[in-house]
Amino acid sequence: MGIIELIQSNLLTPVVLFFILGIVAARIKSDLKIPEAISEFLPIYLLAAIGLHGGIEMRTTGFESMLIPMFVAIALSLIMTLNHYQILRKLGKFNIFDSYALASTYGAVGAVTFSVGLSFLKNQGVTSEGFLAAILAVLEPVSFVLAIFLTNMAVSKMVQKKKQTLQKYSKDDQNDPTAYAELEASIKQNRSFYHVLRESITGKAIVILLGSIMIGYAIGKEGFQPIKLVFEDLFAGAIVIFLIEMGIIAGKRLDDIRNVGPFLVGFSIIIPTINGVIGVAVSTFLGLSVGGSVMFGLLLASASFIAAPAVLRTAIPQAKPSLYITSALGITFPYNIIVMLPIMLTLSSYLHNL
Amino acid sequence: MGIIELIQSNLLTPVVLFFILGIVAARIKSDLKIPEAISEFLPIYLLAAIGLHGGIEMRTTGFESMLIPMFVAIALSLIMTLNHYQILRKLGKFNIFDSYALASTYGAVGAVTFSVGLSFLKNQGVTSEGFLAAILAVLEPVSFVLAIFLTNMAVSKMVQKKKQTLQKYSKDDQNDPTAYAELEASIKQNRSFYHVLRESITGKAIVILLGSIMIGYAIGKEGFQPIKLVFEDLFAGAIVIFLIEMGIIAGKRLDDIRNVGPFLVGFSIIIPTINGVIGVAVSTFLGLSVGGSVMFGLLLASASFIAAPAVLRTAIPQAKPSLYITSALGITFPYNIIVMLPIMLTLSSYLHNL
Amino acid sequence: MGIIELIQSNLLTPVVLFFILGIVAARIKSDLKIPEAISEFLPIYLLAAIGLHGGIEMRTTGFESMLIPMFVAIALSLIMTLNHYQILRKLGKFNIFDSYALASTYGAVGAVTFSVGLSFLKNQGVTSEGFLAAILAVLEPVSFVLAIFLTNMAVSKMVQKKKQTLQKYSKDDQNDPTAYAELEASIKQNRSFYHVLRESITGKAIVILLGSIMIGYAIGKEGFQPIKLVFEDLFAGAIVIFLIEMGIIAGKRLDDIRNVGPFLVGFSIIIPTINGVIGVAVSTFLGLSVGGSVMFGLLLASASFIAAPAVLRTAIPQAKPSLYITSALGITFPYNIIVMLPIMLTLSSYLHNL
Amino acid sequence: MKLYEIKLLTITCEVLAQRNIFDILDKHQVSGYTFYEVEGSGSKNLHGKGITDKNVKIEVLLSNDKLESIVEEIMRTMFSDFAIILYVGDAKVIRSEKFT
Amino acid sequence: MKLYEIKLLTITCEVLAQRNIFDILDKHQVSGYTFYEVEGSGSKNLHGKGITDKNVKIEVLLSNDKLESIVEEIMRTMFSDFAIILYVGDAKVIRSEKFT
Amino acid sequence: MKLYEIKLLTITCEVLAQRNIFDILDKHQVSGYTFYEVEGSGSKNLHGKGITDKNVKIEVLLSNDKLESIVEEIMRTMFSDFAIILYVGDAKVIRSEKFT
Ligand SMILES: Nc1ncnc2c1ncn2[C@@H]1O[C@H](COP(=O)(O)O)[C@@H](O)[C@H]1O
Ligand SMILES: Nc1ncnc2c1ncn2[C@@H]1O[C@H](COP(=O)(O)O)[C@@H](O)[C@H]1O
Ligand SMILES: Nc1ncnc2c1ncn2[C@@H]1O[C@H](COP(=O)(O)O)[C@@H](O)[C@H]1O
Ligand code: NA
Ligand code: NA
Ligand code: NA
């Protein structure tokens, strides 16, 4: 199957179609919505299912085969985050805060995108390595932590400079509330670094994902049997329901795309493409399977739109959330699940057949 | 099996028994309830399942076989709505507003009743045409639109008359606030017609139902496989859970039955019976299967009690909701699922064997 | 398998591991939680599933075999409640109110514990008598009713005494608001006895459980088929999800254990052990199966932590909820599902092989 | 800290009346409002948290002059058709220009 | 537009005390009340939105004379047993006859 | 029945600002607060009840002296970064010592 046919056939899967239905519903201002309790529960369920599956697989394959891919993934994620920052700051002329926020949004990974990827592969009858769930878990905070650390450094420097200037030129300015506020902000910022680090690691996504990996590892295939129906067989249907809601949220964001500007629109499509292709190539080289390489590529191609707002809003409050939420959820997510998945599968198959 | 035995055996199905359990729980003032998020989600789920199933079937049977039944259904629904109005206004002595509201409640269709019908047929091992889901979707707004249009016409005429009277007899009455209010109401009413039309069509029930039909049509039986567990196999259990809540709501309404008066109680039983029998007969004549004729009859027999309150409350605010909610949910719904379904199945089998 | 191995293997089941994950999440202050709508719905679902299963089984076995075990269970539950009271009051030096509240919490049964027990037995490939669900339903209110009755008696006596004293020594004290309040309290107390009795019996747990037993009895194995997927096959997965939330709640309670004191900690472990062992022995003697004896023992060993707070908070408001919630949920529940179940299964197997 | 006087209008009504209220508020160009679902008991019995009958409470901070015309319009067009109560309270805000 | 003075009594308490409060309100024949679930932090720690511990907030518009006896009864019968706070505010309504 | 004057501070903000507000309240050692999720419309468009954007309303009963410094700190550190409104009202309580 060529890429075009694969994209077409992918378009006609329930996951993508219900996502589009959600978008349409939002556009025609329908009152369709998935109750909040359900849409808050579904990511927890999806991550538990992903984690259990990954843990069970890792029991068979062991840890060793995972180590190199994981370190490569972390390294790539960090490099890409820095690279995004340079592009956004230099070419896109975004301010420091927006640049770091966007850079880490795209350096981080999307758990929902990952779920859709698994369901896409299953539809195509392709399997992937279980340890990718563990990489997903580890990769989640990496990019945020880097971005927040660098933002803090930048702010500290700025404050330092201003403080010196203040001290040099005037003594009365000490009472200037803005100057005080700035100083306080820098302290707040530094405190919030550990704060954010702590919050990222104890965030529900990581806790349930890591926990489920360990549980999957502990119970193995046999212990999984009684709950397989809920945590494996229902997965495909559950993700369809979740994507209705994702579509509705994305649909509401579509208007905002006009405001993010053409540069960011281009960024939201080109960067995932490049990152995804690199991911597929590198992981093929590392010896991952056809499906594993697709998922590895997807980890790098995906942007975070559930964890990101929660973390960044408190960590880099100066950045505009409408920028990173809109581009990640409104552009990159649909692009990834509709276009990139087929591209990466074709590429991965091609590379594995060389 | 005779009708009586069929009714008895239908009484002993989980759907009916859990509905009764809900009623009992409400009567003894138990605090049993299904959390709102679940009972808001279940109709969406049920409609998605119905739609997917219908769409997949239509892929096999094509559109042509659907056209005549659909137009006949629309025609019957409109005629019946007008007929209900005459009966309620002339015989029942209800005012214009209550008459139109009730007429359209019984002219419209009940998606929940439809779900129970499908589950009833499945229990009996009888299949039905998939395109009935499409008729369900189209029929939803038809009756409301008619009723609201006619109500608006009636109000306009009333206002016209009053305006002339006002102008004839007194000039000062122009300042009479009631007169002004009336005029404004007529304008509001006319605006709200398009408003209501728009809202009916973008209402969540129609969006999810039509959307799922199209998705089902697009993905076909094969694409449905991965989500079949959720959207087909869980259906019977999900409807049981939903009927607990329906029973609780109906149980709370039972006290109100005293207030709706004997005429409306009779209406709520006789009209569905007549409409249902006509539906079964006509659809048998049109060539529908045994099960299809039952479902066609059920479409006409059923009254709307989830969409109706939402639409009518804003469209005909002068009508008393306690009348149409109580009769549709408290009397007609139980009557349909307990008594009418067996009657119609017996009738349909009989007619098909002629 | 020895007890130790059985405990170890039980530790590695999803139910226990996800419970522990919930505890860990609460301890590290993660924001992981199951949305309230889901965690309110799950007990209803679990009880419906238990009830249906029990009712279906009872259809085969009949009522007679149930009668003796049920009366024995009621008798044991009453005796144990009185026994708990003596221990708590005499040895533990708790006040009357706390003693009665705790005594009945441990005399009552835990529906969640019961669910975990069923899933434990299923994992071990052991079956149990269906009528145990009926005993669960009947046992729920028994212990509360006794405790509340005795508390009322105690309060009445106290009030009587005070009234006499008041009348003897002073006439003006009639106007003393405290004296009046006390009198009123005694009346309130007496009213609330019937109130509480009523509320216990119409409480959602009993209504859904008894209702489902009757429905299961009415529909039998065959009528159950269409909803078996939801009400039987999903059971194991659903309880896992519920136990995440239970773990989170228990985890938040762990800090409070320090406050309940060493006596109550000991009580929370020793009493279930004794009650459970007695239950297994007695039921083995009564002729229950290996698994049935385990469940019978579990009924007596378990403490109530969902119904108890709701009932006792209004019935014996003078008692400290932190005492009975913390000990029942934070200590006894984990102890029962992790340690007691394996112990009782080993004991039951041993006794049945004598 | 300078605080400015403002009015807080609170409307509790059945959910079906919600959109009409929003329309009236928008028509009078209030700068914002907050709303949430509530349960309640009143002359028209207990409103549960069911699908078809629940209450919503709407709160609007607004200037005195808008208050009167909004309350008047709600009274005139909605009191007869819907279960609805409303009350007015005093509040103080920092940025009075945000609430008009 | 004529507005009438009225009192708004707000009670925030753990959910287990809710029914007792309703009983007291009914006993004093208030014409209605509104309530909704809330979370909160107070002297008795954070109340989560869990199954066994959550808070409920109850609001009652009522006349001055009923206010006193209701508050007094709640204080006397419930303050020692339940986590509960209450406060009183002023409000203005259009139809004072609806709130008694 | 003796009632004591007290202030009721109400803050409505997007959920992402919630923790910062709690931190400020804790820092100033308020004795408690109540909060719940709400929806709203304001200058920054309609906030739905979605996962990433919803509003939360926080209510604090507190003494006059704490009020000023808390409002001032919220203004200074948060107004520029978050969608947030706040207003102050008067209330009366029975046990003034509970609210400091
Ligand atoms: N006295 C009152 N105090 C507070 N809320 C009230 C009061 N009366 C009515 N309500 C609220 O307003 C809604 C509609 O009232 P009603 O139109 O009297 O049924 C009720 O469901 C309550 O939520
Ligand atoms: N100062 C306060 N301001 C607002 N709400 C409060 C305050 N203190 C307590 N509460 C609420 O009242 C509930 C019970 O308070 P407490 O009895 O102090 O635990 C808390 O969970 C809060 O919801
Ligand atoms: N005039 C108002 N009255 C009541 N609530 C308001 C008002 N303006 C804003 N809000 C609330 O404050 C939130 C944030 O407002 P804004 O920063 O203007 O977007 C809104 O979503 C509303 O919930
Ligand atoms: Na990425
Ligand atoms: Na009909
Ligand atoms: Na027990």
PDB file of N, CA and C in Angstrom, chain D residues 17-81:
ATOM      1  N   ALA D  17     -34.090  27.349  31.398  1.00  0.00           N
ATOM      2  CA  ALA D  17     -34.201  28.797  31.248  1.00  0.00           C
ATOM      3  C   ALA D  17     -32.843  29.450  31.049  1.00  0.00           C
ATOM      4  N   GLN D  18     -31.779  28.634  31.187  1.00  0.00           N
ATOM      5  CA  GLN D  18     -30.423  29.175  31.184  1.00  0.00           C
ATOM      6  C   GLN D  18     -30.095  29.985  29.924  1.00  0.00           C
ATOM      7  N   ARG D  19     -30.413  29.411  28.775  1.00  0.00           N
ATOM      8  CA  ARG D  19     -30.017  30.085  27.554  1.00  0.00           C
ATOM      9  C   ARG D  19     -30.730  31.438  27.401  1.00  0.00           C
ATOM     10  N   ASN D  20     -32.006  31.465  27.776  1.00  0.00           N
ATOM     11  CA  ASN D  20     -32.734  32.736  27.711  1.00  0.00           C
ATOM     12  C   ASN D  20     -32.055  33.802  28.572  1.00  0.00           C
ATOM     13  N   ILE D  21     -31.627  33.405  29.756  1.00  0.00           N
ATOM     14  CA  ILE D  21     -30.949  34.358  30.637  1.00  0.00           C
ATOM     15  C   ILE D  21     -29.668  34.865  29.981  1.00  0.00           C
ATOM     16  N   PHE D  22     -28.879  33.939  29.448  1.00  0.00           N
ATOM     17  CA  PHE D  22     -27.631  34.343  28.795  1.00  0.00           C
ATOM     18  C   PHE D  22     -27.927  35.319  27.660  1.00  0.00           C
ATOM     19  N   ASP D  23     -28.982  35.034  26.893  1.00  0.00           N
ATOM     20  CA  ASP D  23     -29.340  35.929  25.791  1.00  0.00           C
ATOM     21  C   ASP D  23     -29.614  37.333  26.310  1.00  0.00           C
ATOM     22  N   ILE D  24     -30.377  37.403  27.401  1.00  0.00           N
ATOM     23  CA  ILE D  24     -30.685  38.715  27.971  1.00  0.00           C
ATOM     24  C   ILE D  24     -29.412  39.405  28.450  1.00  0.00           C
ATOM     25  N   LEU D  25     -28.531  38.641  29.126  1.00  0.00           N
ATOM     26  CA  LEU D  25     -27.287  39.236  29.609  1.00  0.00           C
ATOM     27  C   LEU D  25     -26.433  39.748  28.446  1.00  0.00           C
ATOM     28  N   ASP D  26     -26.346  38.935  27.398  1.00  0.00           N
ATOM     29  CA  ASP D  26     -25.540  39.350  26.247  1.00  0.00           C
ATOM     30  C   ASP D  26     -26.125  40.597  25.600  1.00  0.00           C
ATOM     31  N   LYS D  27     -27.459  40.611  25.482  1.00  0.00           N
ATOM     32  CA  LYS D  27     -28.133  41.747  24.878  1.00  0.00           C
ATOM     33  C   LYS D  27     -27.791  43.046  25.622  1.00  0.00           C
ATOM     34  N   HIS D  28     -27.702  42.936  26.947  1.00  0.00           N
ATOM     35  CA  HIS D  28     -27.377  44.124  27.737  1.00  0.00           C
ATOM     36  C   HIS D  28     -25.875  44.312  27.888  1.00  0.00           C
ATOM     37  N   GLN D  29     -25.123  43.492  27.160  1.00  0.00           N
ATOM     38  CA  GLN D  29     -23.660  43.612  27.119  1.00  0.00           C
ATOM     39  C   GLN D  29     -22.988  43.650  28.484  1.00  0.00           C
ATOM     40  N   VAL D  30     -23.344  42.707  29.349  1.00  0.00           N
ATOM     41  CA  VAL D  30     -22.582  42.601  30.591  1.00  0.00           C
ATOM     42  C   VAL D  30     -21.202  42.077  30.229  1.00  0.00           C
ATOM     43  N   SER D  31     -20.236  42.392  31.057  1.00  0.00           N
ATOM     44  CA  SER D  31     -18.864  42.036  30.696  1.00  0.00           C
ATOM     45  C   SER D  31     -18.535  40.583  31.005  1.00  0.00           C
ATOM     46  N   GLY D  32     -19.381  39.905  31.766  1.00  0.00           N
ATOM     47  CA  GLY D  32     -19.085  38.512  32.060  1.00  0.00           C
ATOM     48  C   GLY D  32     -20.098  37.943  33.025  1.00  0.00           C
ATOM     49  N   TYR D  33     -20.049  36.645  33.217  1.00  0.00           N
ATOM     50  CA  TYR D  33     -20.881  36.014  34.229  1.00  0.00           C
ATOM     51  C   TYR D  33     -20.295  34.656  34.585  1.00  0.00           C
ATOM     52  N   THR D  34     -20.723  34.130  35.696  1.00  0.00           N
ATOM     53  CA  THR D  34     -20.242  32.838  36.174  1.00  0.00           C
ATOM     54  C   THR D  34     -21.468  31.981  36.455  1.00  0.00           C
ATOM     55  N   PHE D  35     -21.394  30.691  36.162  1.00  0.00           N
ATOM     56  CA  PHE D  35     -22.564  29.865  36.444  1.00  0.00           C
ATOM     57  C   PHE D  35     -22.163  28.448  36.819  1.00  0.00           C
ATOM     58  N   TYR D  36     -23.052  27.772  37.538  1.00  0.00           N
ATOM     59  CA  TYR D  36     -22.789  26.391  37.923  1.00  0.00           C
ATOM     60  C   TYR D  36     -24.095  25.699  38.280  1.00  0.00           C
ATOM     61  N   GLU D  37     -24.072  24.410  38.182  1.00  0.00           N
ATOM     62  CA  GLU D  37     -25.273  23.628  38.452  1.00  0.00           C
ATOM     63  C   GLU D  37     -25.517  23.493  39.946  1.00  0.00           C
ATOM     64  N   VAL D  38     -26.759  23.631  40.344  1.00  0.00           N
ATOM     65  CA  VAL D  38     -27.100  23.460  41.749  1.00  0.00           C
ATOM     66  C   VAL D  38     -28.362  22.606  41.850  1.00  0.00           C
ATOM     67  N   GLU D  39     -28.644  22.146  43.024  1.00  0.00           N
ATOM     68  CA  GLU D  39     -29.911  21.480  43.276  1.00  0.00           C
ATOM     69  C   GLU D  39     -30.738  22.420  44.136  1.00  0.00           C
ATOM     70  N   GLY D  40     -32.013  22.186  44.221  1.00  0.00           N
ATOM     71  CA  GLY D  40     -32.771  23.119  45.020  1.00  0.00           C
ATOM     72  C   GLY D  40     -34.172  22.650  45.321  1.00  0.00           C
ATOM     73  N   SER D  41     -34.751  23.289  46.298  1.00  0.00           N
ATOM     74  CA  SER D  41     -36.128  23.030  46.646  1.00  0.00           C
ATOM     75  C   SER D  41     -36.830  24.379  46.676  1.00  0.00           C
ATOM     76  N   GLY D  42     -38.035  24.427  46.166  1.00  0.00           N
ATOM     77  CA  GLY D  42     -38.761  25.684  46.156  1.00  0.00           C
ATOM     78  C   GLY D  42     -40.236  25.396  46.008  1.00  0.00           C
ATOM     79  N   SER D  43     -40.981  26.371  45.525  1.00  0.00           N
ATOM     80  CA  SER D  43     -42.415  26.161  45.394  1.00  0.00           C
ATOM     81  C   SER D  43     -42.713  25.062  44.384  1.00  0.00           C
ATOM     82  N   LYS D  44     -41.814  24.856  43.439  1.00  0.00           N
ATOM     83  CA  LYS D  44     -42.058  23.845  42.413  1.00  0.00           C
ATOM     84  C   LYS D  44     -41.331  22.547  42.734  1.00  0.00           C
ATOM     85  N   ASN D  45     -41.313  22.172  43.986  1.00  0.00           N
ATOM     86  CA  ASN D  45     -40.728  20.899  44.406  1.00  0.00           C
ATOM     87  C   ASN D  45     -39.218  20.818  44.278  1.00  0.00           C
ATOM     88  N   LEU D  46     -38.716  19.671  44.677  1.00  0.00           N
ATOM     89  CA  LEU D  46     -37.280  19.470  44.666  1.00  0.00           C
ATOM     90  C   LEU D  46     -36.780  19.249  43.240  1.00  0.00           C
ATOM     91  N   HIS D  47     -35.783  20.040  42.852  1.00  0.00           N
ATOM     92  CA  HIS D  47     -35.141  19.812  41.565  1.00  0.00           C
ATOM     93  C   HIS D  47     -33.924  18.935  41.782  1.00  0.00           C
ATOM     94  N   GLY D  48     -33.935  17.758  41.210  1.00  0.00           N
ATOM     95  CA  GLY D  48     -32.828  16.842  41.401  1.00  0.00           C
ATOM     96  C   GLY D  48     -31.717  17.182  40.443  1.00  0.00           C
ATOM     97  N   LYS D  49     -30.722  16.333  40.426  1.00  0.00           N
ATOM     98  CA  LYS D  49     -29.634  16.533  39.487  1.00  0.00           C
ATOM     99  C   LYS D  49     -29.845  15.642  38.279  1.00  0.00           C
ATOM    100  N   GLY D  50     -31.087  15.456  37.886  1.00  0.00           N
ATOM    101  CA  GLY D  50     -31.400  14.559  36.783  1.00  0.00           C
ATOM    102  C   GLY D  50     -31.024  15.154  35.449  1.00  0.00           C
ATOM    103  N   ILE D  51     -31.336  14.430  34.368  1.00  0.00           N
ATOM    104  CA  ILE D  51     -30.971  14.919  33.050  1.00  0.00           C
ATOM    105  C   ILE D  51     -31.916  16.020  32.623  1.00  0.00           C
ATOM    106  N   THR D  52     -33.185  15.864  32.961  1.00  0.00           N
ATOM    107  CA  THR D  52     -34.142  16.841  32.468  1.00  0.00           C
ATOM    108  C   THR D  52     -34.447  17.951  33.468  1.00  0.00           C
ATOM    109  N   ASP D  53     -34.287  17.691  34.740  1.00  0.00           N
ATOM    110  CA  ASP D  53     -34.537  18.806  35.639  1.00  0.00           C
ATOM    111  C   ASP D  53     -33.411  18.995  36.641  1.00  0.00           C
ATOM    112  N   LYS D  54     -32.691  20.063  36.410  1.00  0.00           N
ATOM    113  CA  LYS D  54     -31.728  20.506  37.417  1.00  0.00           C
ATOM    114  C   LYS D  54     -31.706  22.021  37.353  1.00  0.00           C
ATOM    115  N   ASN D  55     -31.146  22.620  38.387  1.00  0.00           N
ATOM    116  CA  ASN D  55     -31.093  24.074  38.448  1.00  0.00           C
ATOM    117  C   ASN D  55     -29.720  24.572  38.064  1.00  0.00           C
ATOM    118  N   VAL D  56     -29.670  25.810  37.638  1.00  0.00           N
ATOM    119  CA  VAL D  56     -28.384  26.439  37.409  1.00  0.00           C
ATOM    120  C   VAL D  56     -28.404  27.784  38.122  1.00  0.00           C
ATOM    121  N   LYS D  57     -27.276  28.167  38.667  1.00  0.00           N
ATOM    122  CA  LYS D  57     -27.183  29.444  39.366  1.00  0.00           C
ATOM    123  C   LYS D  57     -26.234  30.319  38.574  1.00  0.00           C
ATOM    124  N   ILE D  58     -26.660  31.531  38.291  1.00  0.00           N
ATOM    125  CA  ILE D  58     -25.870  32.444  37.467  1.00  0.00           C
ATOM    126  C   ILE D  58     -25.556  33.682  38.296  1.00  0.00           C
ATOM    127  N   GLU D  59     -24.293  34.082  38.291  1.00  0.00           N
ATOM    128  CA  GLU D  59     -23.897  35.254  39.060  1.00  0.00           C
ATOM    129  C   GLU D  59     -23.275  36.297  38.149  1.00  0.00           C
ATOM    130  N   VAL D  60     -23.734  37.530  38.280  1.00  0.00           N
ATOM    131  CA  VAL D  60     -23.218  38.602  37.424  1.00  0.00           C
ATOM    132  C   VAL D  60     -22.818  39.788  38.272  1.00  0.00           C
ATOM    133  N   LEU D  61     -21.591  40.207  38.119  1.00  0.00           N
ATOM    134  CA  LEU D  61     -21.158  41.462  38.723  1.00  0.00           C
ATOM    135  C   LEU D  61     -21.442  42.544  37.708  1.00  0.00           C
ATOM    136  N   LEU D  62     -22.173  43.570  38.091  1.00  0.00           N
ATOM    137  CA  LEU D  62     -22.502  44.580  37.089  1.00  0.00           C
ATOM    138  C   LEU D  62     -22.811  45.918  37.741  1.00  0.00           C
ATOM    139  N   SER D  63     -22.857  46.947  36.924  1.00  0.00           N
ATOM    140  CA  SER D  63     -23.098  48.288  37.437  1.00  0.00           C
ATOM    141  C   SER D  63     -24.582  48.466  37.738  1.00  0.00           C
ATOM    142  N   ASN D  64     -24.867  49.453  38.566  1.00  0.00           N
ATOM    143  CA  ASN D  64     -26.224  49.674  39.036  1.00  0.00           C
ATOM    144  C   ASN D  64     -27.209  49.946  37.898  1.00  0.00           C
ATOM    145  N   ASP D  65     -26.770  50.660  36.886  1.00  0.00           N
ATOM    146  CA  ASP D  65     -27.722  51.054  35.845  1.00  0.00           C
ATOM    147  C   ASP D  65     -28.129  49.866  34.975  1.00  0.00           C
ATOM    148  N   LYS D  66     -27.183  48.979  34.707  1.00  0.00           N
ATOM    149  CA  LYS D  66     -27.563  47.795  33.927  1.00  0.00           C
ATOM    150  C   LYS D  66     -28.482  46.889  34.732  1.00  0.00           C
ATOM    151  N   LEU D  67     -28.200  46.806  36.012  1.00  0.00           N
ATOM    152  CA  LEU D  67     -28.965  45.920  36.879  1.00  0.00           C
ATOM    153  C   LEU D  67     -30.463  46.055  36.666  1.00  0.00           C
ATOM    154  N   GLU D  68     -30.940  47.299  36.744  1.00  0.00           N
ATOM    155  CA  GLU D  68     -32.377  47.515  36.733  1.00  0.00           C
ATOM    156  C   GLU D  68     -33.018  46.988  35.449  1.00  0.00           C
ATOM    157  N   SER D  69     -32.422  47.347  34.311  1.00  0.00           N
ATOM    158  CA  SER D  69     -33.062  46.958  33.053  1.00  0.00           C
ATOM    159  C   SER D  69     -32.996  45.445  32.844  1.00  0.00           C
ATOM    160  N   ILE D  70     -31.920  44.820  33.315  1.00  0.00           N
ATOM    161  CA  ILE D  70     -31.819  43.362  33.165  1.00  0.00           C
ATOM    162  C   ILE D  70     -32.869  42.658  34.028  1.00  0.00           C
ATOM    163  N   VAL D  71     -32.935  43.063  35.284  1.00  0.00           N
ATOM    164  CA  VAL D  71     -33.915  42.439  36.178  1.00  0.00           C
ATOM    165  C   VAL D  71     -35.324  42.642  35.623  1.00  0.00           C
ATOM    166  N   GLU D  72     -35.566  43.837  35.121  1.00  0.00           N
ATOM    167  CA  GLU D  72     -36.885  44.146  34.591  1.00  0.00           C
ATOM    168  C   GLU D  72     -37.209  43.212  33.414  1.00  0.00           C
ATOM    169  N   GLU D  73     -36.232  43.027  32.530  1.00  0.00           N
ATOM    170  CA  GLU D  73     -36.506  42.182  31.357  1.00  0.00           C
ATOM    171  C   GLU D  73     -36.701  40.716  31.747  1.00  0.00           C
ATOM    172  N   ILE D  74     -35.899  40.242  32.679  1.00  0.00           N
ATOM    173  CA  ILE D  74     -36.071  38.853  33.135  1.00  0.00           C
ATOM    174  C   ILE D  74     -37.464  38.673  33.738  1.00  0.00           C
ATOM    175  N   MET D  75     -37.839  39.629  34.605  1.00  0.00           N
ATOM    176  CA  MET D  75     -39.166  39.568  35.237  1.00  0.00           C
ATOM    177  C   MET D  75     -40.279  39.480  34.202  1.00  0.00           C
ATOM    178  N   ARG D  76     -40.204  40.389  33.236  1.00  0.00           N
ATOM    179  CA  ARG D  76     -41.277  40.541  32.282  1.00  0.00           C
ATOM    180  C   ARG D  76     -41.394  39.318  31.365  1.00  0.00           C
ATOM    181  N   THR D  77     -40.234  38.828  30.873  1.00  0.00           N
ATOM    182  CA  THR D  77     -40.314  37.782  29.851  1.00  0.00           C
ATOM    183  C   THR D  77     -40.235  36.368  30.403  1.00  0.00           C
ATOM    184  N   MET D  78     -39.789  36.207  31.659  1.00  0.00           N
ATOM    185  CA  MET D  78     -39.520  34.837  32.070  1.00  0.00           C
ATOM    186  C   MET D  78     -40.216  34.361  33.343  1.00  0.00           C
ATOM    187  N   PHE D  79     -40.601  35.291  34.223  1.00  0.00           N
ATOM    188  CA  PHE D  79     -41.133  34.856  35.516  1.00  0.00           C
ATOM    189  C   PHE D  79     -42.348  33.945  35.387  1.00  0.00           C
ATOM    190  N   SER D  80     -43.170  34.188  34.365  1.00  0.00           N
ATOM    191  CA  SER D  80     -44.393  33.390  34.277  1.00  0.00           C
ATOM    192  C   SER D  80     -44.112  31.987  33.737  1.00  0.00           C
ATOM    193  N   ASP D  81     -43.035  31.837  32.973  1.00  0.00           N
ATOM    194  CA  ASP D  81     -42.826  30.559  32.285  1.00  0.00           C
ATOM    195  C   ASP D  81     -41.858  29.610  32.989  1.00  0.00           C
TER     196      ASP D  81
END
